[in-house]
Tab-separated table of C-alpha atoms in Angstrom:
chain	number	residue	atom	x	y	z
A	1	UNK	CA	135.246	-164.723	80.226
A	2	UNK	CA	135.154	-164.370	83.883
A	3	UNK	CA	138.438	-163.125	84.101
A	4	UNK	CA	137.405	-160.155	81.774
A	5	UNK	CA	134.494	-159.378	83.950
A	6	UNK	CA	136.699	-159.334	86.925
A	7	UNK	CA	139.194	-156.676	85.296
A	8	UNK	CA	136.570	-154.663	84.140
A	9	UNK	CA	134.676	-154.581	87.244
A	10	UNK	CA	138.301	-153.335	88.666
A	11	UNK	CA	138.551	-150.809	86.160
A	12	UNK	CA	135.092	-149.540	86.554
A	13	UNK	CA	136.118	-148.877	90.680
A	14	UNK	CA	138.770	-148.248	89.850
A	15	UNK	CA	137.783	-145.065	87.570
A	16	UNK	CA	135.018	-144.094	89.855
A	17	UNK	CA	137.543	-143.713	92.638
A	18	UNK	CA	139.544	-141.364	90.281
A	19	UNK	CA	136.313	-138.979	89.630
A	20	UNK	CA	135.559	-139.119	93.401
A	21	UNK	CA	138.862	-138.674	95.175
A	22	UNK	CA	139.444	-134.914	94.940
A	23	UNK	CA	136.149	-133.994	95.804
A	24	UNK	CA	135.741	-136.616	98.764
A	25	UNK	CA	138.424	-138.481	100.776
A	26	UNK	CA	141.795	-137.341	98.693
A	27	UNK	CA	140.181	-133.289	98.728
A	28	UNK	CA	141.480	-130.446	96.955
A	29	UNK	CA	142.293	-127.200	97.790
A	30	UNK	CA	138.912	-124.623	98.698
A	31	UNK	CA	140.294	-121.313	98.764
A	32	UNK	CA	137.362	-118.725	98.406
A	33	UNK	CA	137.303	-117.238	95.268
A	34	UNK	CA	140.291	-118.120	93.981
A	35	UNK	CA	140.785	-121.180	91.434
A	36	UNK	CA	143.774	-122.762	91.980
A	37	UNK	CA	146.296	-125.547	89.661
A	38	UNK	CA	144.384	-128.324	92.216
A	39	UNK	CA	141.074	-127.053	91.363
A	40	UNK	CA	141.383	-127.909	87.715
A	41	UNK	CA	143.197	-131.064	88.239
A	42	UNK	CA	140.032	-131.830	90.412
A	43	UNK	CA	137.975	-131.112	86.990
A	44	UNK	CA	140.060	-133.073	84.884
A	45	UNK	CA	140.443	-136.265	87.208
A	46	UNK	CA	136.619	-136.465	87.330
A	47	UNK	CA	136.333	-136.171	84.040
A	48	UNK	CA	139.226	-139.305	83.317
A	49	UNK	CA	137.184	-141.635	86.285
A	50	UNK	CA	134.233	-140.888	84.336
A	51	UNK	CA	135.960	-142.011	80.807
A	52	UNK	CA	137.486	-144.869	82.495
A	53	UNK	CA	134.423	-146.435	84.365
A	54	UNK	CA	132.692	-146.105	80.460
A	55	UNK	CA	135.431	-148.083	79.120
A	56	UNK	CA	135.032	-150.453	82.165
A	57	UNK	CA	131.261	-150.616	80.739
A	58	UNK	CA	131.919	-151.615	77.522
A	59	UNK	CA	134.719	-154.691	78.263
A	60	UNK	CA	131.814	-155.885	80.560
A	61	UNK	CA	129.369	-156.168	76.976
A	62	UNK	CA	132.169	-157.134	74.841
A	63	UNK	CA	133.391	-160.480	73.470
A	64	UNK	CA	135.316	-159.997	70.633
A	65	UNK	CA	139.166	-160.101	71.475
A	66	UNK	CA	140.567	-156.980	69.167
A	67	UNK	CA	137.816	-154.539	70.815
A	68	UNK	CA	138.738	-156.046	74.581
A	69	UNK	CA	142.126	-155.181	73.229
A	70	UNK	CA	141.789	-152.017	71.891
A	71	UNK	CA	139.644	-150.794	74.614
A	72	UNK	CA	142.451	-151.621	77.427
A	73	UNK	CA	144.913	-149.602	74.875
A	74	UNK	CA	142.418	-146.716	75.612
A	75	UNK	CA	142.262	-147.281	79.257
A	76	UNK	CA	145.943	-147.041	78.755
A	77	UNK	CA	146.153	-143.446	77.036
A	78	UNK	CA	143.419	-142.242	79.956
A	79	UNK	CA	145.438	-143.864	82.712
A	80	UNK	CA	148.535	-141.740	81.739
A	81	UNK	CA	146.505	-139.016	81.826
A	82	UNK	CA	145.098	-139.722	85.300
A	83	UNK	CA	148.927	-140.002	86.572
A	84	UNK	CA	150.749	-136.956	84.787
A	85	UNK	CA	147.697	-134.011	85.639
A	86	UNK	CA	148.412	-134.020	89.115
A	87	UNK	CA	152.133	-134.895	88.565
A	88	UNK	CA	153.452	-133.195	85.696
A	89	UNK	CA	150.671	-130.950	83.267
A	90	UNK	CA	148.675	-129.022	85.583
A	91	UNK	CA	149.712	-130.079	89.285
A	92	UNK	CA	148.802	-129.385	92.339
A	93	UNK	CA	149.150	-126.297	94.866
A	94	UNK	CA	153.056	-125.714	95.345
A	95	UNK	CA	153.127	-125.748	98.945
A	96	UNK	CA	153.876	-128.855	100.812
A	97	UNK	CA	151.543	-128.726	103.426
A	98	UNK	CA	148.912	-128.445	101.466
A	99	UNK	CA	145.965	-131.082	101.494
A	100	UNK	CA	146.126	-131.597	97.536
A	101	UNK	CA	149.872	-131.301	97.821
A	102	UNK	CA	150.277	-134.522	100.277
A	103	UNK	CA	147.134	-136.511	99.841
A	104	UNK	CA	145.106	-135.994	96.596
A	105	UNK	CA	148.323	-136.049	94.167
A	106	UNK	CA	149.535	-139.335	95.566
A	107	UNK	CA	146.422	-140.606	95.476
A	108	UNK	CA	145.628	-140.127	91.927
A	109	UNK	CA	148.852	-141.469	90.800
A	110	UNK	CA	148.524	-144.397	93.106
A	111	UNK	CA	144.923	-145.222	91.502
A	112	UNK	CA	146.467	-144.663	88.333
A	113	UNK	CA	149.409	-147.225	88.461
A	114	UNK	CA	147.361	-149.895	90.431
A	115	UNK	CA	144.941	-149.288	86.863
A	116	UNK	CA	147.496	-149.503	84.916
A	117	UNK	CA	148.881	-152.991	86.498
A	118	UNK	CA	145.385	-154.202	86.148
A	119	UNK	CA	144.937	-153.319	82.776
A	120	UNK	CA	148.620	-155.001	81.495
A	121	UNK	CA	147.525	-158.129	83.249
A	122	UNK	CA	144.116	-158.186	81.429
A	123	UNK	CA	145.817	-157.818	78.036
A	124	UNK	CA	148.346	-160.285	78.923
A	125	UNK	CA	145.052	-162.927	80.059
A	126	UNK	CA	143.239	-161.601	76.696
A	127	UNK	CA	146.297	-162.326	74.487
A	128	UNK	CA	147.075	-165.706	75.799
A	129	UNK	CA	143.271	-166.678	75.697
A	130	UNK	CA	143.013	-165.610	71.683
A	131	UNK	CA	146.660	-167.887	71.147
């Protein structure tokens, strides 16, 4: 049980850092007026942190092994999501130099594999523990 706590307290950071980062230490393009790819990346992100640290929530009041289960299959489907909008469906400003371009897309996917590597080991621990 400990172990689940642990993994869900990571997941719950974990997603909070994703809602956070474009609007705080991994920033996002602020171009007056104009609402750029990063911008709604920035919208989307927060709102897949905010999923994720509720999904966090609910391993940390659950017991049952085929809900711990299918909730880390759902923190799955949202942790793809957190890696391909900067990557590959909405992306990031085009230009290189750019702050979203070189810090908050790597970033996000980072956060989103280290979740996803935390999430595979849970459901390997809650697996094993149910055998």
């Amino acid at each position: 049980m400990k172990k689940n706590v642990v993994f869900a307290v990571i997941i719950f950071i974990f997603g909070l850092l994703v809602a956070i980062a474009p609007f705080t230490f991994a920033r996002v393009c602020e171009i007056g007026g104009k609402l750029m790819k990063c911008h709604w990346t920035a919208r989307i992100e927060l709102f897949l942190g905010v999923a994720l640290a509720f999904l966090a929530l609910l391993k940390l009041i659950s017991a049952n092994k085929m809900f711990q289960l299918g909730l880390a299959a759902g923190i799955m489907v949202i942790v793809c999501g957190v890696i391909l909008v900067p990557s590959v469906l909405i992306g990031v400003c085009g230009m290189p130099m750019m702050h979203c371009h070189s810090v908050a897309r790597p970033t996000l996917v980072v956060l989103g594999i280290l979740i996803f590597f935390a999430v595979v080991i849970d459901m390997v621990i809650i697996w094993k523990k149910g055998s």
